Amino acid sequence: MKILRTRAASVSRQGLCTALLVASLTAAVGVSPPHNTAGADDSSPRPSDPQGKPHGVPNLALPDLAPKNPGKGKPGGGTGGDAPDGNTGIPKTALAAYQNAARLAATQLPGCHIPWELIAGIGRVESVHAGGYGLRSDGSTEKPIRGPRLTGGQFAEIRDTDKGRWDGDTEYDRAVGPTQFIPSTWEMSGADGNGDGIKDPNNIFDAALGTAHYLCANNRDLNSSADLDKAVLSYNQSREYVNAVLAWMRTYQSGNVGTVPDNTPATPHDPSGDTSGTGPTRPSPGTGSTTTPPSNKPSPGKQTPTPQKPSPKPKPDPQKPDPQKPDPKPEPKPDPSKPIPSPVTRLERIGAAKWETTAGETFTEPAKVRALDKDRKPVAGARVVFDIVGDTGARFLGNTTKVTAPTGEDGRAAAPRVLAGDKAGQFTVRVTVVGKDIAPVDIHATVKPAPTHADKIVRVGNQRLETSPNSAFKGEIVIQASNGGKAMPGIGMTATVAPANGEGTVKTGPYFKDKNGKPIRTVDLGKTAGNGQVTLPELFADDLSGHFTIRIVSSDGQVLLVHLNVLAPESTQPSTTPKT
C-alpha cells in the first residue's frame, strides 16, 4: 500500500501536464481514459498466460515528465531509475536488441508490423532498458533483473512453473529479465534473438524478440490502433501502463532518442518494488532503494537547529543476527561425488563446414565449439573467446568484434550470430580459451558481393492515375526496384509515355516537362536511392483524352507498364482503368 500511495502522490504532483499527455495518447490509440484495470476483451490474461496479471512495479514516468539528469556527462550522474542521459537515452546494446528484434519480426511475423520503438517502450517501462544492471555487449547483465515473488496480495499468486531455472525460485514465480517475462509466459513466447541457440529471458536480445512475439500473438496487426491497444494491455492490464508504454514509443518515433554507453552510471529501476528493504523480496546487489538519504547539511540562509543528543545505540546481541547486515553466504563445500573438471586441452568446431552469406546479411548459424580435456571429455565452465579477424565490417549482433561465452555441461559454447558488413571478402572467427595456451579454432567465412541488378520493378501504391484534360495528375508515381525481395539501390531507369498497349511512343497525350517547361514524353529517372525507389517527375495531360501507359525500363532490362487515363471533358463517372 505504501508503494501505491507514493505513486498516487507522484501522479498528483504531475498535474495538468500528465492529463494533457494522457489525453493525447488516448486520442492517438482510440482508448478510454486511464483506470486501474482493463475491461473484458480478448487481451485478458488466460490461466496459461498470466503476463497481464500484476507481476511487478513498472516505471510509469512519462517522457516529458521524467526527471532530467543533473549529472549528465559527469561520473556518477544519473537519477533513480531514469534513463542514463535523463529522459530518452537508450544504452547502445539495448537499442541494437530492439532494432534487431523488429528486423527479425518483420520476417517471422510480417503481418504484425511491430516497430522497434514499441519494444523499446516496453523495455523502458519494465526495467529502464536494464540500466544500472551491468548490461554487456552480448545482451546479458551482470546482475539479475527480477520482480517480486508472486505470492498473492498486491501481486498475482503464481506458483513455480520453471523449477527456478530463470528466476532462482522453486516455490513461486518471479518476472525476469529486461522486459520482465513470467517464466510460464516465456515458455510460450520465448525466442532466440542473438542466434546462440538459447532462449534466455535474461538476455536483452532474446527478451526483445520474445516481447515482439508476445505482442504480435493472435494475428495482431499493430498498424491497427485497436490491436496495438490490446497488445499492450495483454502485457499489463493497466491503462496507466498502456499510456506510459505508448508515450515512450511515440517519443522514440519522433526521433527524440539518444544512444548512451552500456556502462553509463545509473540507479537501476527495481521492478520488485522493494524500495524500503522490507518488501517481499530481497533485491539483487545494487537494486535497492532509489531514494536519496536526507542531507545533514543546513540549507543556505536558514538557522541551524540545535542538535539533539542522539540516543545511545543498543549493543548488538551476539546471539541474534544483525538485521542491517545481509546473511553471509556460506562457503561452498566441495562435493566428493563430483569429479573436479579437467583442464581444457583442445577445442573442437561444431556446425557447418561452409560459412558464407551476402554483404549486409546475417549468417544463418552462430560460431560454435566444444571444449575437451585430454581424454576428449567435455569441460564445463571454460571461458571461450570468439574474435572476428579481418576487414569486411563483420560484427557480432551487439556491434562488437569480440565476445566471451562460458561452456555448458556438454562443453559447448556459442557466440551471437554474425552480421556481415557491406564489404565483400573473407574473415575469420578465431576461437580461444581464456588462460589456456592451446591451438585456436579458426572458422573461415566468406562475404559475397550484394546483387547489383534488380529482378523486379513495381509501382508503390495502387492509386488510380487519371485526370481531366489540361490538368496535372495527382499524387507521386514511385517505382521500387528489388532483388529477391530486397531493395536495390543504384538501378537506373527511364520512363516513356506510350499508347494503352505500352508499345511505341505518342506525340500527343500525357507529358512531363523539361527544365525549360516544354513538354517531353521520355525522361531519364536517374538511379534508385538507398531504399530502392525512384520518383517520377510531375505528369500533365494535354487536351487529348483516352487511355495511355508509362513504360518504365530499368538498366538491367526489367519493364513495368503504369496505366493512365485522361477523362473525356463531359465524363463524370469514375474510370474503369485497370490498376497497375
Coordinates of C-alpha atoms in Angstrom, one line a residue:
M1 CA 0.0 0.0 0.0
K2 CA 2.9 2.3 0.7
I3 CA 4.1 1.9 -2.9
L4 CA 0.6 2.7 -4.3
R5 CA 0.2 5.8 -2.1
T6 CA 3.6 7.1 -3.2
R7 CA 2.7 6.5 -6.8
A8 CA -0.6 8.3 -6.4
A9 CA 1.1 11.3 -4.8
S10 CA 3.6 11.4 -7.7
V11 CA 0.8 11.4 -10.3
S12 CA -1.0 14.1 -8.4
R13 CA 2.2 16.3 -8.5
Q14 CA 2.5 15.9 -12.2
G15 CA -0.8 17.8 -12.6
L16 CA -2.0 19.2 -15.8
C17 CA 0.9 18.1 -17.9
T18 CA 0.1 14.4 -17.2
A19 CA -3.6 15.0 -18.0
L20 CA -2.7 16.6 -21.4
L21 CA -0.3 13.8 -22.4
V22 CA -2.6 11.0 -21.4
A23 CA -5.4 12.7 -23.4
S24 CA -3.2 12.9 -26.4
L25 CA -2.3 9.3 -26.2
T26 CA -5.9 8.3 -25.7
A27 CA -6.8 10.1 -28.9
A28 CA -3.9 8.5 -30.7
V29 CA -4.9 4.9 -30.0
G30 CA -8.6 5.3 -29.5
V31 CA -8.8 4.1 -25.9
S32 CA -10.7 5.2 -22.8
P33 CA -9.1 7.4 -20.1
P34 CA -6.8 5.7 -17.6
H35 CA -8.2 3.4 -14.9
N36 CA -6.7 0.6 -12.8
T37 CA -7.7 -2.4 -14.9
A38 CA -8.8 -3.0 -18.4
G39 CA -12.2 -4.1 -19.5
A40 CA -13.0 -7.6 -20.5
D41 CA -11.8 -8.3 -24.0
D42 CA -9.6 -10.9 -25.9
S43 CA -6.5 -9.4 -24.4
S44 CA -7.4 -10.5 -20.9
P45 CA -4.9 -13.0 -19.4
R46 CA -5.7 -16.6 -19.6
P47 CA -4.7 -19.1 -16.9
S48 CA -1.9 -20.4 -19.1
D49 CA -0.8 -16.8 -20.0
P50 CA -0.6 -14.8 -16.7
Q51 CA 1.7 -12.0 -18.1
G52 CA -1.1 -9.4 -17.9
K53 CA -1.7 -10.0 -14.2
P54 CA 0.1 -7.8 -11.6
H55 CA 3.7 -9.1 -11.6
G56 CA 5.8 -6.2 -10.5
V57 CA 6.2 -2.4 -10.3
P58 CA 6.8 -0.8 -13.7
N59 CA 8.4 2.6 -14.1
L60 CA 5.4 4.7 -15.2
A61 CA 7.2 8.1 -15.5
L62 CA 6.2 9.7 -18.8
P63 CA 8.8 11.1 -21.2
D64 CA 8.1 14.8 -20.8
L65 CA 7.7 14.4 -17.0
A66 CA 10.6 12.1 -16.2
P67 CA 13.2 14.0 -14.2
K68 CA 16.1 15.4 -16.2
N69 CA 19.6 14.1 -15.2
P70 CA 21.5 16.8 -13.4
G71 CA 24.6 14.7 -13.6
K72 CA 24.6 14.1 -17.3
G73 CA 28.1 13.8 -18.6
K74 CA 29.6 13.6 -15.1
P75 CA 30.9 10.5 -13.3
G76 CA 28.2 9.1 -11.2
G77 CA 25.5 11.1 -13.0
G78 CA 22.0 9.6 -13.3
T79 CA 18.8 9.7 -11.4
G80 CA 17.0 6.9 -9.7
G81 CA 15.6 4.5 -12.3
D82 CA 15.8 7.1 -15.1
A83 CA 17.4 6.7 -18.5
P84 CA 21.2 7.3 -18.2
D85 CA 21.1 10.6 -20.1
G86 CA 18.0 11.8 -18.3
N87 CA 15.0 11.3 -20.5
T88 CA 15.3 9.4 -23.8
G89 CA 18.8 7.8 -23.8
I90 CA 18.9 4.1 -24.7
P91 CA 22.0 2.0 -24.0
K92 CA 23.8 1.0 -27.1
T93 CA 23.3 -2.7 -26.8
A94 CA 19.6 -2.3 -25.8
L95 CA 19.0 -0.2 -28.9
A96 CA 20.7 -2.8 -31.0
A97 CA 18.5 -5.5 -29.4
Y98 CA 15.2 -3.6 -30.0
Q99 CA 16.1 -2.9 -33.7
N100 CA 17.3 -6.4 -34.3
A101 CA 14.0 -7.8 -32.8
A102 CA 11.9 -5.7 -35.1
R103 CA 14.0 -6.7 -38.1
L104 CA 13.6 -10.4 -37.3
A105 CA 9.9 -10.0 -36.5
A106 CA 9.4 -8.3 -40.0
T107 CA 10.5 -11.7 -41.5
Q108 CA 9.0 -14.1 -38.9
L109 CA 5.7 -12.1 -38.4
P110 CA 5.3 -10.0 -41.5
G111 CA 1.6 -9.1 -40.8
C112 CA 2.3 -7.7 -37.4
H113 CA 4.2 -4.5 -38.4
I114 CA 5.8 -4.1 -35.0
P115 CA 8.1 -1.1 -34.7
W116 CA 11.3 -1.3 -32.6
E117 CA 10.1 1.8 -30.7
L118 CA 7.2 -0.2 -29.2
I119 CA 9.6 -2.9 -28.0
A120 CA 11.8 -0.1 -26.6
G121 CA 8.7 1.3 -24.8
I122 CA 8.1 -2.0 -23.0
G123 CA 11.9 -2.2 -22.1
R124 CA 11.8 1.4 -20.8
V125 CA 8.8 0.9 -18.6
E126 CA 9.7 -2.6 -17.3
S127 CA 13.4 -2.0 -16.5
V128 CA 14.6 1.3 -17.9
H129 CA 16.5 -0.7 -20.6
A130 CA 18.4 -2.7 -18.0
G131 CA 20.2 0.5 -17.0
G132 CA 22.3 0.1 -13.9
Y133 CA 22.3 -3.8 -14.1
G134 CA 25.6 -4.0 -15.9
L135 CA 24.4 -4.5 -19.4
R136 CA 27.0 -6.3 -21.6
S137 CA 27.5 -6.1 -25.3
D138 CA 26.4 -9.8 -25.7
G139 CA 23.0 -8.8 -24.2
S140 CA 23.5 -10.3 -20.7
T141 CA 23.6 -8.4 -17.5
E142 CA 26.0 -8.6 -14.5
K143 CA 23.1 -8.5 -12.0
P144 CA 19.7 -10.3 -12.5
I145 CA 16.6 -8.3 -13.0
R146 CA 13.8 -9.9 -11.0
G147 CA 10.4 -8.8 -10.0
P148 CA 8.7 -9.7 -6.6
R149 CA 7.9 -13.3 -5.5
L150 CA 4.3 -13.7 -6.9
T151 CA 2.8 -14.9 -3.6
G152 CA -0.5 -13.0 -4.0
G153 CA -1.7 -9.9 -2.2
Q154 CA -0.5 -6.8 -4.1
F155 CA 0.7 -9.0 -6.9
A156 CA -0.7 -12.2 -8.6
E157 CA -0.2 -15.5 -7.0
I158 CA 1.7 -17.8 -9.4
R159 CA 3.3 -21.0 -8.1
D160 CA 6.6 -22.0 -9.6
T161 CA 6.5 -23.2 -13.2
D162 CA 10.2 -23.3 -14.2
K163 CA 11.7 -25.1 -11.2
G164 CA 13.7 -22.0 -10.6
R165 CA 15.6 -22.2 -13.9
W166 CA 15.1 -18.5 -14.8
D167 CA 14.1 -16.8 -11.6
G168 CA 16.0 -18.8 -9.0
D169 CA 12.9 -19.5 -7.0
T170 CA 11.5 -23.1 -6.8
E171 CA 8.4 -22.1 -4.8
Y172 CA 6.9 -19.1 -6.6
D173 CA 7.4 -17.5 -10.0
R174 CA 9.1 -14.1 -10.4
A175 CA 9.1 -11.9 -13.6
V176 CA 12.6 -11.9 -15.0
G177 CA 14.9 -10.0 -17.4
P178 CA 14.8 -6.6 -19.1
T179 CA 11.2 -7.0 -20.3
Q180 CA 10.0 -8.8 -17.2
F181 CA 8.7 -12.1 -18.5
I182 CA 6.9 -14.5 -16.2
P183 CA 8.6 -17.9 -16.7
S184 CA 5.4 -19.7 -17.9
T185 CA 4.8 -16.9 -20.5
W186 CA 8.4 -17.2 -21.6
E187 CA 7.8 -20.9 -22.3
M188 CA 5.2 -19.9 -24.9
S189 CA 6.7 -16.7 -26.3
G190 CA 10.5 -17.1 -25.7
A191 CA 12.8 -16.5 -28.7
D192 CA 16.4 -16.7 -29.6
G193 CA 17.3 -13.1 -30.7
N194 CA 21.0 -13.4 -30.8
G195 CA 21.3 -16.8 -32.6
D196 CA 23.3 -18.6 -29.9
G197 CA 20.8 -21.5 -29.7
I198 CA 19.5 -20.5 -26.3
K199 CA 16.2 -18.7 -25.4
D200 CA 17.1 -16.7 -22.3
P201 CA 14.7 -14.1 -21.0
N202 CA 17.6 -12.5 -19.1
N203 CA 19.4 -11.7 -22.4
I204 CA 18.1 -8.4 -23.9
F205 CA 18.4 -9.7 -27.5
D206 CA 16.2 -12.8 -26.6
A207 CA 13.9 -10.8 -24.4
A208 CA 13.3 -8.1 -27.1
L209 CA 12.4 -10.7 -29.8
G210 CA 10.2 -12.6 -27.2
T211 CA 8.4 -9.4 -26.5
A212 CA 7.8 -8.9 -30.2
H213 CA 6.4 -12.5 -30.5
Y214 CA 4.1 -11.9 -27.4
L215 CA 2.7 -8.6 -28.7
C216 CA 2.1 -10.0 -32.1
A217 CA 0.2 -13.0 -30.8
N218 CA -3.4 -13.7 -32.0
N219 CA -2.5 -12.4 -35.5
R220 CA -2.5 -8.8 -34.3
D221 CA -1.6 -6.1 -36.8
L222 CA -0.1 -3.3 -34.8
N223 CA -0.8 -0.8 -37.5
S224 CA -4.3 -1.0 -36.1
S225 CA -4.9 1.1 -33.0
A226 CA -7.3 -1.5 -31.6
D227 CA -4.7 -4.3 -31.9
L228 CA -2.0 -2.1 -30.6
D229 CA -4.1 -1.3 -27.5
K230 CA -4.9 -5.0 -26.9
A231 CA -1.3 -6.0 -27.3
V232 CA 0.0 -3.6 -24.6
L233 CA -2.9 -4.4 -22.3
S234 CA -2.1 -8.1 -22.6
Y235 CA 1.4 -7.3 -21.2
N236 CA -0.1 -5.4 -18.2
Q237 CA -3.8 -4.9 -17.5
S238 CA -3.4 -1.3 -16.6
R239 CA -4.4 1.8 -18.6
E240 CA -1.7 3.8 -16.9
Y241 CA 0.8 1.2 -18.2
V242 CA -0.6 1.5 -21.7
N243 CA -0.3 5.3 -21.6
A244 CA 3.4 5.1 -20.4
V245 CA 4.5 2.5 -23.0
L246 CA 2.8 4.3 -25.9
A247 CA 4.2 7.7 -24.7
W248 CA 7.7 6.3 -24.9
M249 CA 7.0 4.7 -28.2
R250 CA 5.8 8.0 -29.7
T251 CA 8.8 9.8 -28.2
Y252 CA 11.2 7.4 -29.8
Q253 CA 9.3 7.5 -33.1
S254 CA 9.6 11.3 -33.1
G255 CA 13.4 10.9 -33.2
N256 CA 13.8 12.2 -29.6
V257 CA 16.2 9.4 -28.6
G258 CA 19.9 9.3 -27.9
T259 CA 22.4 6.4 -27.6
V260 CA 24.4 6.1 -24.5
P261 CA 27.2 3.7 -23.5
D262 CA 26.1 0.5 -21.8
N263 CA 28.2 1.3 -18.7
T264 CA 26.7 4.8 -18.2
P265 CA 26.2 5.2 -14.4
A266 CA 22.5 4.8 -13.4
T267 CA 20.5 3.7 -10.5
P268 CA 18.6 0.6 -11.6
H269 CA 14.8 0.5 -11.5
D270 CA 13.7 -2.3 -9.1
P271 CA 10.6 -3.9 -10.5
S272 CA 10.1 -5.8 -7.2
G273 CA 9.0 -2.5 -5.6
D274 CA 11.2 -3.3 -2.6
T275 CA 12.4 0.3 -2.0
S276 CA 12.2 0.0 1.8
G277 CA 14.3 -3.1 2.2
T278 CA 11.4 -4.8 3.9
G279 CA 9.3 -5.9 0.9
P280 CA 8.5 -9.4 -0.2
T281 CA 11.9 -9.9 -2.0
R282 CA 15.5 -9.1 -1.3
P283 CA 16.8 -7.1 -4.3
S284 CA 19.9 -8.2 -6.0
P285 CA 23.1 -6.2 -5.0
G286 CA 22.8 -2.7 -6.4
T287 CA 19.0 -2.8 -7.0
G288 CA 17.8 -1.5 -3.6
S289 CA 16.2 1.8 -2.7
T290 CA 16.3 4.7 -5.2
T291 CA 15.6 7.2 -2.5
T292 CA 18.3 9.7 -1.8
P293 CA 19.1 9.9 2.0
P294 CA 18.4 13.3 3.6
S295 CA 21.4 15.5 3.9
N296 CA 22.6 16.7 7.4
K297 CA 23.8 20.0 5.9
P298 CA 21.7 23.1 6.7
S299 CA 20.0 24.9 3.9
P300 CA 21.7 28.2 2.9
G301 CA 20.2 31.2 4.8
K302 CA 18.4 29.1 7.4
Q303 CA 19.3 29.0 11.1
T304 CA 21.0 25.8 12.1
P305 CA 18.8 24.0 14.7
T306 CA 20.5 22.9 18.0
P307 CA 21.5 19.3 17.5
Q308 CA 19.8 16.9 19.9
K309 CA 21.9 14.4 21.7
P310 CA 21.4 11.0 20.0
S311 CA 20.1 8.1 22.0
P312 CA 22.7 5.5 22.6
K313 CA 22.6 2.6 20.2
P314 CA 21.7 -0.7 21.8
K315 CA 24.5 -3.1 21.8
P316 CA 24.0 -6.0 19.4
D317 CA 23.1 -9.3 20.8
P318 CA 25.7 -11.8 19.6
Q319 CA 23.0 -14.5 19.8
K320 CA 20.8 -12.7 17.3
P321 CA 21.6 -11.8 13.7
D322 CA 22.0 -8.2 12.8
P323 CA 19.0 -7.2 10.6
Q324 CA 21.1 -4.5 8.9
K325 CA 23.6 -6.9 7.6
P326 CA 22.8 -9.4 4.8
D327 CA 23.1 -13.1 5.7
P328 CA 26.6 -14.2 4.9
K329 CA 26.9 -16.6 2.1
P330 CA 28.3 -19.9 3.3
E331 CA 31.5 -21.0 1.5
P332 CA 30.6 -23.8 -0.9
K333 CA 31.9 -27.1 0.1
P334 CA 33.4 -29.5 -2.5
D335 CA 31.1 -32.3 -3.4
P336 CA 33.2 -35.5 -3.2
S337 CA 30.7 -37.3 -5.5
K338 CA 31.6 -34.9 -8.4
P339 CA 35.0 -35.0 -10.0
I340 CA 37.0 -31.8 -10.4
P341 CA 36.7 -30.7 -14.1
S342 CA 39.8 -31.4 -16.1
P343 CA 41.5 -28.5 -17.8
V344 CA 40.8 -27.8 -21.5
T345 CA 43.4 -29.3 -23.8
R346 CA 41.6 -28.7 -27.1
L347 CA 38.7 -27.0 -28.9
E348 CA 36.6 -28.8 -31.5
R349 CA 34.5 -26.9 -34.0
I350 CA 30.8 -27.6 -34.3
G351 CA 28.4 -26.8 -37.2
A352 CA 28.5 -26.4 -40.9
A353 CA 31.9 -26.5 -42.7
K354 CA 30.9 -23.7 -45.1
W355 CA 30.3 -20.3 -43.7
E356 CA 29.1 -17.7 -46.2
T357 CA 26.5 -15.1 -46.8
T358 CA 25.8 -11.9 -48.8
A359 CA 27.0 -8.5 -47.8
G360 CA 24.6 -6.9 -45.4
E361 CA 23.0 -10.2 -44.4
T362 CA 23.3 -12.2 -41.1
F363 CA 24.9 -15.6 -41.1
T364 CA 22.3 -18.3 -40.6
E365 CA 24.1 -20.1 -37.7
P366 CA 26.4 -18.9 -34.9
A367 CA 30.0 -19.9 -34.4
K368 CA 30.1 -22.9 -32.0
V369 CA 32.8 -25.0 -30.4
R370 CA 33.2 -27.8 -27.8
A371 CA 35.9 -27.7 -25.1
L372 CA 37.5 -31.1 -24.4
D373 CA 40.0 -32.4 -21.9
K374 CA 42.9 -34.7 -22.6
D375 CA 40.5 -37.7 -22.5
R376 CA 38.2 -36.0 -25.0
K377 CA 35.6 -35.4 -22.4
P378 CA 33.6 -32.1 -22.4
V379 CA 34.7 -29.4 -20.0
A380 CA 32.1 -27.2 -18.4
G381 CA 32.7 -23.6 -17.2
A382 CA 35.6 -22.8 -19.5
R383 CA 35.6 -19.2 -20.8
V384 CA 35.8 -19.2 -24.6
V385 CA 36.7 -16.1 -26.6
F386 CA 35.3 -15.5 -30.1
D387 CA 37.2 -12.9 -32.1
I388 CA 36.4 -11.6 -35.6
V389 CA 39.7 -11.2 -37.6
G390 CA 39.5 -9.5 -41.0
D391 CA 38.4 -6.3 -42.7
T392 CA 34.9 -6.8 -44.1
G393 CA 33.0 -4.9 -41.4
A394 CA 31.5 -8.1 -40.0
R395 CA 30.2 -7.8 -36.4
F396 CA 28.5 -9.9 -33.8
L397 CA 25.0 -8.9 -33.1
G398 CA 25.5 -6.2 -30.5
N399 CA 28.1 -4.4 -32.7
T400 CA 31.2 -5.9 -31.3
T401 CA 34.1 -8.0 -32.8
K402 CA 34.9 -10.0 -29.6
V403 CA 32.7 -11.8 -27.2
T404 CA 33.3 -14.3 -24.4
A405 CA 31.0 -17.2 -23.6
P406 CA 31.1 -20.0 -21.0
T407 CA 30.9 -23.6 -21.9
G408 CA 27.9 -25.6 -20.7
E409 CA 27.7 -29.0 -19.2
D410 CA 28.2 -30.5 -22.6
G411 CA 31.3 -28.4 -23.1
R412 CA 29.7 -26.3 -25.8
A413 CA 29.9 -22.6 -26.2
A414 CA 28.3 -20.4 -28.9
A415 CA 28.7 -16.8 -30.0
P416 CA 25.9 -14.5 -31.1
R417 CA 25.3 -14.6 -34.8
V418 CA 27.4 -12.5 -37.1
L419 CA 26.1 -9.7 -39.3
A420 CA 28.2 -9.4 -42.5
G421 CA 29.4 -5.9 -43.4
D422 CA 28.8 -4.1 -46.6
K423 CA 32.2 -5.1 -47.9
A424 CA 32.7 -8.4 -49.7
G425 CA 35.7 -10.6 -48.8
Q426 CA 36.8 -13.1 -46.2
F427 CA 37.3 -13.0 -42.5
T428 CA 37.9 -15.5 -39.7
V429 CA 36.2 -16.1 -36.3
R430 CA 39.2 -17.1 -34.1
V431 CA 38.2 -19.1 -31.0
T432 CA 40.5 -19.4 -28.0
V433 CA 40.2 -20.3 -24.3
V434 CA 40.9 -17.7 -21.6
G435 CA 44.1 -18.7 -19.7
K436 CA 44.9 -21.7 -21.9
D437 CA 47.7 -21.8 -24.4
I438 CA 46.1 -24.3 -26.8
A439 CA 45.6 -24.3 -30.6
P440 CA 42.8 -21.9 -31.6
V441 CA 39.9 -22.9 -33.8
D442 CA 39.6 -20.8 -37.0
I443 CA 36.2 -20.6 -38.6
H444 CA 36.7 -19.1 -42.1
A445 CA 33.8 -17.1 -43.5
T446 CA 33.1 -15.5 -46.9
V447 CA 31.0 -12.4 -47.6
K448 CA 29.7 -12.4 -51.2
P449 CA 29.0 -9.2 -53.0
A450 CA 25.5 -8.0 -52.8
P451 CA 23.5 -8.2 -56.0
T452 CA 23.9 -5.2 -58.3
H453 CA 20.8 -5.8 -60.5
A454 CA 17.1 -5.8 -60.0
D455 CA 15.0 -8.8 -60.8
K456 CA 11.7 -7.0 -60.3
I457 CA 10.4 -3.4 -60.5
V458 CA 6.9 -2.5 -59.2
R459 CA 4.9 0.6 -58.6
V460 CA 4.5 1.6 -54.9
G461 CA 0.8 2.0 -54.1
N462 CA -2.2 1.5 -56.3
Q463 CA -3.9 4.9 -56.5
R464 CA -5.7 5.3 -59.8
L465 CA -3.9 7.6 -62.1
E466 CA -6.4 9.8 -64.0
T467 CA -7.2 13.4 -64.6
S468 CA -9.1 15.8 -66.8
P469 CA -7.7 17.3 -70.0
N470 CA -5.2 20.1 -69.5
S471 CA -4.7 19.2 -65.8
A472 CA -1.9 17.6 -63.7
F473 CA -2.1 14.1 -62.4
K474 CA -2.5 14.0 -58.7
G475 CA -0.1 12.1 -56.4
E476 CA 3.5 10.9 -56.9
I477 CA 4.4 7.9 -59.0
V478 CA 7.1 5.9 -57.1
I479 CA 8.8 2.8 -58.6
Q480 CA 10.5 0.2 -56.4
A481 CA 13.4 -2.0 -57.6
S482 CA 14.3 -5.2 -55.7
N483 CA 16.3 -8.5 -56.0
G484 CA 15.0 -11.5 -54.1
G485 CA 12.6 -9.2 -52.2
K486 CA 15.5 -6.9 -51.0
A487 CA 15.5 -3.2 -52.1
M488 CA 18.1 -2.5 -54.7
P489 CA 19.8 0.9 -54.8
G490 CA 21.7 2.3 -57.8
I491 CA 19.3 0.9 -60.5
G492 CA 19.0 3.3 -63.5
M493 CA 15.5 3.8 -65.1
T494 CA 13.8 5.6 -67.9
A495 CA 10.1 6.5 -68.3
T496 CA 8.3 6.9 -71.7
V497 CA 4.7 7.8 -72.3
A498 CA 3.2 5.2 -74.6
P499 CA -0.2 4.1 -76.1
A500 CA -2.5 2.0 -74.0
N501 CA -0.8 -1.3 -75.1
G502 CA 2.6 0.0 -73.9
E503 CA 4.3 -0.2 -77.3
G504 CA 6.0 2.6 -79.2
T505 CA 5.6 6.3 -78.3
V506 CA 3.0 9.1 -78.6
K507 CA 3.3 12.6 -79.9
T508 CA 0.3 13.9 -78.0
G509 CA -1.3 13.0 -74.7
P510 CA 0.3 13.0 -71.2
Y511 CA 3.7 14.5 -70.9
F512 CA 6.5 15.6 -68.5
K513 CA 8.3 18.9 -68.6
D514 CA 11.9 19.6 -69.3
K515 CA 13.9 22.2 -67.4
N516 CA 12.5 24.9 -69.7
G517 CA 8.9 23.8 -69.0
K518 CA 8.4 22.3 -72.5
P519 CA 6.5 19.0 -72.9
I520 CA 8.6 15.9 -73.2
R521 CA 7.4 12.3 -73.2
T522 CA 10.7 10.4 -72.3
V523 CA 12.7 11.2 -69.2
D524 CA 15.8 9.7 -67.5
L525 CA 14.8 9.0 -64.0
G526 CA 18.3 8.5 -62.7
K527 CA 19.2 5.8 -60.2
T528 CA 17.2 4.3 -57.3
A529 CA 18.0 5.6 -53.9
G530 CA 19.1 3.6 -50.9
N531 CA 15.6 2.3 -50.4
G532 CA 15.5 1.0 -54.0
Q533 CA 13.0 3.7 -55.0
V534 CA 12.8 6.4 -57.6
T535 CA 10.1 9.0 -58.1
L536 CA 8.8 10.2 -61.5
P537 CA 8.6 13.9 -62.2
E538 CA 5.2 15.6 -62.2
L539 CA 2.9 14.3 -65.1
F540 CA 0.5 16.5 -67.0
A541 CA -2.4 15.9 -69.6
D542 CA -2.9 17.9 -72.7
D543 CA -6.4 18.2 -74.4
L544 CA -6.3 14.6 -75.7
S545 CA -8.5 12.2 -73.6
G546 CA -8.2 8.4 -73.6
H547 CA -6.0 5.6 -72.1
F548 CA -2.2 5.7 -72.1
T549 CA 0.7 4.0 -70.3
I550 CA 4.0 5.0 -68.9
R551 CA 6.6 2.4 -69.9
I552 CA 9.3 2.1 -67.2
V553 CA 12.5 0.3 -68.2
S554 CA 15.3 -0.5 -65.8
S555 CA 19.0 -0.5 -66.7
D556 CA 19.0 -4.3 -66.4
G557 CA 16.0 -4.9 -68.7
Q558 CA 13.1 -5.0 -66.3
V559 CA 9.9 -3.5 -67.8
L560 CA 6.8 -2.1 -66.0
L561 CA 3.7 -0.6 -67.5
V562 CA 1.8 2.1 -65.4
H563 CA -1.7 2.7 -66.7
L564 CA -3.1 6.3 -67.2
N565 CA -6.5 7.7 -68.1
V566 CA -7.4 11.2 -69.3
L567 CA -11.1 11.6 -68.8
A568 CA -13.4 12.9 -71.6
P569 CA -14.5 16.5 -70.9
E570 CA -18.1 15.5 -70.2
S571 CA -17.2 12.4 -68.1
T572 CA -18.4 12.5 -64.5
Q573 CA -18.2 8.8 -63.8
P574 CA -15.2 7.1 -62.2
S575 CA -12.9 5.4 -64.8
T576 CA -12.6 1.7 -65.1
T577 CA -8.9 2.0 -66.0
P578 CA -7.1 -1.2 -64.7
K579 CA -4.8 -0.7 -61.7
T580 CA -1.1 -1.3 -62.2

